[in-house]
mmCIF file of C-alpha atoms in Angstrom:
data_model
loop_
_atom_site.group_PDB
_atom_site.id
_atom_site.type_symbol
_atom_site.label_atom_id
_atom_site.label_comp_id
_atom_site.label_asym_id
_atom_site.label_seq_id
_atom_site.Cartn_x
_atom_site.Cartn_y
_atom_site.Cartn_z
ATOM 1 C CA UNK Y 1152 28.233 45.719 9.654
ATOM 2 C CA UNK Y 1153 31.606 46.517 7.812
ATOM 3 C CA UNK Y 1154 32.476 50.124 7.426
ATOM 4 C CA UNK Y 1155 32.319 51.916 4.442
ATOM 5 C CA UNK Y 1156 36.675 52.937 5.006
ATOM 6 C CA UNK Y 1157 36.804 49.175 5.814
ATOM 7 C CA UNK Y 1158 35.614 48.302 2.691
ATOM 8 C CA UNK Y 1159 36.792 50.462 0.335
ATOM 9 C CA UNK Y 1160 40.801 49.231 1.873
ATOM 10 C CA UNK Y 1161 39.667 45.622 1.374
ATOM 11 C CA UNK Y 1162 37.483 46.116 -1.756
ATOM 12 C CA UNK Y 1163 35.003 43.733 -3.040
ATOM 13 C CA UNK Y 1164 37.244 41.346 -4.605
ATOM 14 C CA UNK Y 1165 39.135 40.225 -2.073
ATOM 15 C CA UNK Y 1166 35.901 39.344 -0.075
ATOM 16 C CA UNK Y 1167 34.422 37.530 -3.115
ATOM 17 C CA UNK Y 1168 37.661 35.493 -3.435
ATOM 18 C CA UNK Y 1169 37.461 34.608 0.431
ATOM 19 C CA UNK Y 1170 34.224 33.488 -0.642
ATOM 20 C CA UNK Y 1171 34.417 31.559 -3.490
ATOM 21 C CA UNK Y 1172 37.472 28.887 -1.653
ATOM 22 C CA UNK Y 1173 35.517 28.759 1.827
ATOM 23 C CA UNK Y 1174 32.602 27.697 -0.838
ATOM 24 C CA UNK Y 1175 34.956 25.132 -3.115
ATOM 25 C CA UNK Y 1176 36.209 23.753 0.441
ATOM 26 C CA UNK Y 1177 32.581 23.148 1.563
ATOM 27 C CA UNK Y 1178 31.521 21.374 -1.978
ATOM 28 C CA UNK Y 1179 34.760 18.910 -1.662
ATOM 29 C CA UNK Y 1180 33.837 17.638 1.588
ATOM 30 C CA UNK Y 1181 29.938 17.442 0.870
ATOM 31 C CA UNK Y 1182 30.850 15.248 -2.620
ATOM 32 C CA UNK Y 1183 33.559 13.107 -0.956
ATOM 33 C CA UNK Y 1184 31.003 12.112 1.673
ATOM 34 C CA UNK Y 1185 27.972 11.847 -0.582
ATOM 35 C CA UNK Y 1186 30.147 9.557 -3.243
ATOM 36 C CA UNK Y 1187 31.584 7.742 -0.425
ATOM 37 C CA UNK Y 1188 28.069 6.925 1.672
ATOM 38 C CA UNK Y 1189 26.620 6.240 -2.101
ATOM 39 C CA UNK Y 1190 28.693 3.345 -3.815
ATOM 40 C CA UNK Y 1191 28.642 1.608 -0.028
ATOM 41 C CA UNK Y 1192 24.780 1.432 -0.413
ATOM 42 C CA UNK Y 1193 25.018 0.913 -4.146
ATOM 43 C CA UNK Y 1194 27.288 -2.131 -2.901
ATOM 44 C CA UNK Y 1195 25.574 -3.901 -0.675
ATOM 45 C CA UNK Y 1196 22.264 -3.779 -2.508
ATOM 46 C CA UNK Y 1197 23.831 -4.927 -6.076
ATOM 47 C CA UNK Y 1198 24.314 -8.258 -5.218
ATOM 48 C CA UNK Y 1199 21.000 -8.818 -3.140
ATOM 49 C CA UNK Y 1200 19.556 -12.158 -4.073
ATOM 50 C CA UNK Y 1201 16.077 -10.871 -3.503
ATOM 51 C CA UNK Y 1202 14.552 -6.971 -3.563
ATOM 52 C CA UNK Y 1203 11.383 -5.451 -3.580
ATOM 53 C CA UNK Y 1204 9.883 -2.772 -6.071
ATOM 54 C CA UNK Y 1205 8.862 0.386 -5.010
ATOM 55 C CA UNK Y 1206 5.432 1.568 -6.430
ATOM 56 C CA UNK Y 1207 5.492 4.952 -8.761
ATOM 57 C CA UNK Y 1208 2.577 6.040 -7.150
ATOM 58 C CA UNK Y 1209 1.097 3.846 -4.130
ATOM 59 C CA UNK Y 1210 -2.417 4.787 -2.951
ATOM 60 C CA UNK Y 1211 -3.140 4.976 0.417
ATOM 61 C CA UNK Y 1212 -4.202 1.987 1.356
ATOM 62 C CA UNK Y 1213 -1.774 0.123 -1.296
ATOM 63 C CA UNK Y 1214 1.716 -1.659 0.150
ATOM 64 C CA UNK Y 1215 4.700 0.626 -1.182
ATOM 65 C CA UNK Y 1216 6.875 -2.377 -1.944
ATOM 66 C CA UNK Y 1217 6.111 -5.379 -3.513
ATOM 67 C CA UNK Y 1218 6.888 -9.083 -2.386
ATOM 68 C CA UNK Y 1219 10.171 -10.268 -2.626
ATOM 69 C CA UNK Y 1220 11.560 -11.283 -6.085
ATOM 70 C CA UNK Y 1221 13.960 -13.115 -7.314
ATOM 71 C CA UNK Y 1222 17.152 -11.216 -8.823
ATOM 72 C CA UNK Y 1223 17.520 -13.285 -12.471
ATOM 73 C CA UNK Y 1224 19.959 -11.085 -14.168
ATOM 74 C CA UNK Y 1225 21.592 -7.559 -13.267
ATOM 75 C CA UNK Y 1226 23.865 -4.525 -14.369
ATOM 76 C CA UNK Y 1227 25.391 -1.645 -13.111
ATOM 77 C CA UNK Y 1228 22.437 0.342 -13.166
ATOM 78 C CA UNK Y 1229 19.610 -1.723 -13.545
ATOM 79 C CA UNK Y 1230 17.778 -5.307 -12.682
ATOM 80 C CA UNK Y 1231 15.418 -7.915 -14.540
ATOM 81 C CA UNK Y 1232 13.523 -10.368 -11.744
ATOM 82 C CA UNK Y 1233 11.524 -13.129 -11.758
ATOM 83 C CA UNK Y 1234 7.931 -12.785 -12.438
ATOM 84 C CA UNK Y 1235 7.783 -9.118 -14.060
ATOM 85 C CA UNK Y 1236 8.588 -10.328 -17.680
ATOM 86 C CA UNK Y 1237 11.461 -9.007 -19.602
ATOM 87 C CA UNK Y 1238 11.255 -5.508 -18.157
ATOM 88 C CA UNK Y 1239 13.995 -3.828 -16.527
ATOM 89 C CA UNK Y 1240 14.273 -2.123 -12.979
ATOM 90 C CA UNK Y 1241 16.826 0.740 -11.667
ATOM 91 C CA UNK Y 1242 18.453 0.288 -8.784
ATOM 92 C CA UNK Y 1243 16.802 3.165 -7.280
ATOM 93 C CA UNK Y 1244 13.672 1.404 -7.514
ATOM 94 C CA UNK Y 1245 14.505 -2.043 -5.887
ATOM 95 C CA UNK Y 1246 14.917 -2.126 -2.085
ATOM 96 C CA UNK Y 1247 16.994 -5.494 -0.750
ATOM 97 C CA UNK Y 1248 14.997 -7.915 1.000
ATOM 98 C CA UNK Y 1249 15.795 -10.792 2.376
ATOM 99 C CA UNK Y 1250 15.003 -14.869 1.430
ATOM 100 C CA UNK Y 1251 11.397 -15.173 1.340
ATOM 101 C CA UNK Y 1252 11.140 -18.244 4.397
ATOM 102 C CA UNK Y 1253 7.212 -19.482 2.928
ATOM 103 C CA UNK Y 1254 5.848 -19.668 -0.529
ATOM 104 C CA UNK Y 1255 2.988 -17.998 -1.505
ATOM 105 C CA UNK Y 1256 0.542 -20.924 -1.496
ATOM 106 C CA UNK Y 1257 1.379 -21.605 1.809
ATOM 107 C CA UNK Y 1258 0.618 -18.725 3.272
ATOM 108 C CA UNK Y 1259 -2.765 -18.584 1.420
ATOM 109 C CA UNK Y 1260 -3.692 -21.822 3.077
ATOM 110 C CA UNK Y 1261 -2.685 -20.105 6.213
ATOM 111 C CA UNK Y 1262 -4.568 -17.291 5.803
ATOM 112 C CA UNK Y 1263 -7.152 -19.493 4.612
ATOM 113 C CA UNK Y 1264 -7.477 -21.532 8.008
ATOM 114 C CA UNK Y 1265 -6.997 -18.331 9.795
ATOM 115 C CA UNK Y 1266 -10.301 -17.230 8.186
ATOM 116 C CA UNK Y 1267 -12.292 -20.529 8.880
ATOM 117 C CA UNK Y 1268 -11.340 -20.196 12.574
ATOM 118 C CA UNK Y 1269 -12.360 -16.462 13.044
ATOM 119 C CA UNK Y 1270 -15.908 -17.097 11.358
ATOM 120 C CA UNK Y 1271 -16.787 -20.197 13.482
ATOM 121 C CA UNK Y 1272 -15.445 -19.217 16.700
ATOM 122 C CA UNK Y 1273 -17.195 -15.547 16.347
ATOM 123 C CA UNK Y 1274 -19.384 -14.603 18.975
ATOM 124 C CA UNK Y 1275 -23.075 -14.237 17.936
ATOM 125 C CA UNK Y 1276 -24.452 -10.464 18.858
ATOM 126 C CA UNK Y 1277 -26.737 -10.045 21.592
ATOM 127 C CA UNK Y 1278 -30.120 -10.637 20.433
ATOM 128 C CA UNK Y 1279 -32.511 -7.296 21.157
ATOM 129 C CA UNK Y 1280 -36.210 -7.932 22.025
ATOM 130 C CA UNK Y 1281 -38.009 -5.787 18.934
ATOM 131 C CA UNK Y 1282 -41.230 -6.509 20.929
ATOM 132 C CA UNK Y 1283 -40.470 -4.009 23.426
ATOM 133 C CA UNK Y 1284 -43.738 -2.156 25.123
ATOM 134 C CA UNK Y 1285 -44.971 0.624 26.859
ATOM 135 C CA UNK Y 1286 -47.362 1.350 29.782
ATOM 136 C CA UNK Y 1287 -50.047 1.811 27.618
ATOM 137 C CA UNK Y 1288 -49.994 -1.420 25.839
ATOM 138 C CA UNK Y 1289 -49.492 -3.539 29.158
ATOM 139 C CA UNK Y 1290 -52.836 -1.993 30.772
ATOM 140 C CA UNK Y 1291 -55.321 -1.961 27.921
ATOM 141 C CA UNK Y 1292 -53.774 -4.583 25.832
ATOM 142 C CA UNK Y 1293 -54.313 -2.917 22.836
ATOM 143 C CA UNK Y 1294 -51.384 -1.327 20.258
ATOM 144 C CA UNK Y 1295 -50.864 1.728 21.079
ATOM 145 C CA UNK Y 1296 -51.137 3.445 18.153
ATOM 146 C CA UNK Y 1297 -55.130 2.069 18.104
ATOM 147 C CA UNK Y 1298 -54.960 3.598 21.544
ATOM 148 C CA UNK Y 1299 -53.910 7.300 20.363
ATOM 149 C CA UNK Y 1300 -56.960 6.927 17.490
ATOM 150 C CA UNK Y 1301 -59.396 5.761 19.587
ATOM 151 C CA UNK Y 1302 -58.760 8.469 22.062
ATOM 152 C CA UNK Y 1303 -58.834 11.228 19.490
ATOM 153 C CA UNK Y 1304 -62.384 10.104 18.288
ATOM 154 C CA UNK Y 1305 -63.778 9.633 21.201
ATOM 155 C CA UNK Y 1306 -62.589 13.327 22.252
ATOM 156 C CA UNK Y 1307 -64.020 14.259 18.700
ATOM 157 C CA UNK Y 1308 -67.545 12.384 19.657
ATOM 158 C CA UNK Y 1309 -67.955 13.994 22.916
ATOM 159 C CA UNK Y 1310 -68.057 10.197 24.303
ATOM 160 C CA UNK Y 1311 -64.574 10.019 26.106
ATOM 161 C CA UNK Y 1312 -64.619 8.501 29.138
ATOM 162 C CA UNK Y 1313 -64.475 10.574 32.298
ATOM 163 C CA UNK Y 1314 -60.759 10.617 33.804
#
């Protein structure tokens, strides 16, 4: 903590001015590097062939970029593609991507195959015996449940047999 005869020599002033260039310093270096990291990125992805659109708001279980598209014309700030009409698309919101190596109908037909195979080489479940019985059942032969009612009258009757 400065003194208070410290500071009343120095005065507020001077600190504030020591201040305000260590501040200006700072801000040039931060803005030379942002502006120089930025048009190198704005570069490279300006003359992608192909990019992919982010989504505004993706749900959770929705890609965030789209499939690759085709670059048909662009600007300085902005891109129309193939396949999304006459609408245009900041750069912010494209991503580069590269060539697309398969067209979409062949990889449906893939998929397609890929889903024959899993469903006829899937192993059937065990089967479970629904018919399972109890002690009961195996000595008299009779359901059970007929069992439990047959024993209740019988107690009821006064005609239960003697264990």
């Amino acid at each position: 903590m400065v003194s208070k005869e410290l500071y009343d020599k120095v005065g507020h002033q001077a600190n504030y001015k020591q201040l305000k260039c260590l501040v200006a310093e700072f801000a040039d270096e931060s803005t030379a590097a942002r502006a120089k990291g930025h048009t190198e990125e704005a570069e490279g992805s300006r003359d992608a062939e192909y990019v992919r659109l982010k989504t505004i708001k993706p749900k959770w279980c929705a890609p965030r970029l789209s499939e690759p598209l085709k670059v048909t014309q662009r600007t300085d700030h902005a891109v129309r593609v193939d396949g999304k009409g006459d609408t245009w698309y900041h750069w912010s919101r494209c991503v580069e991507a590269p060539a697309p190596t398969r067209t979409l109908a062949d990889t449906i037909q893939d998929l397609g195959q890929l889903n024959i195979r899993q469903t006829t080489e899937a192993p059937q479940p065990p089967s479970v015996d629904i018919d399972s019985t109890s002690e009961k059942e195996e000595t008299t032969g009779e359901p059970m449940a007929a069992q439990e009612i047959t024993a209740g009258e019988e107690a009821q009757q006064g005609t239960a047999p003697p264990k």
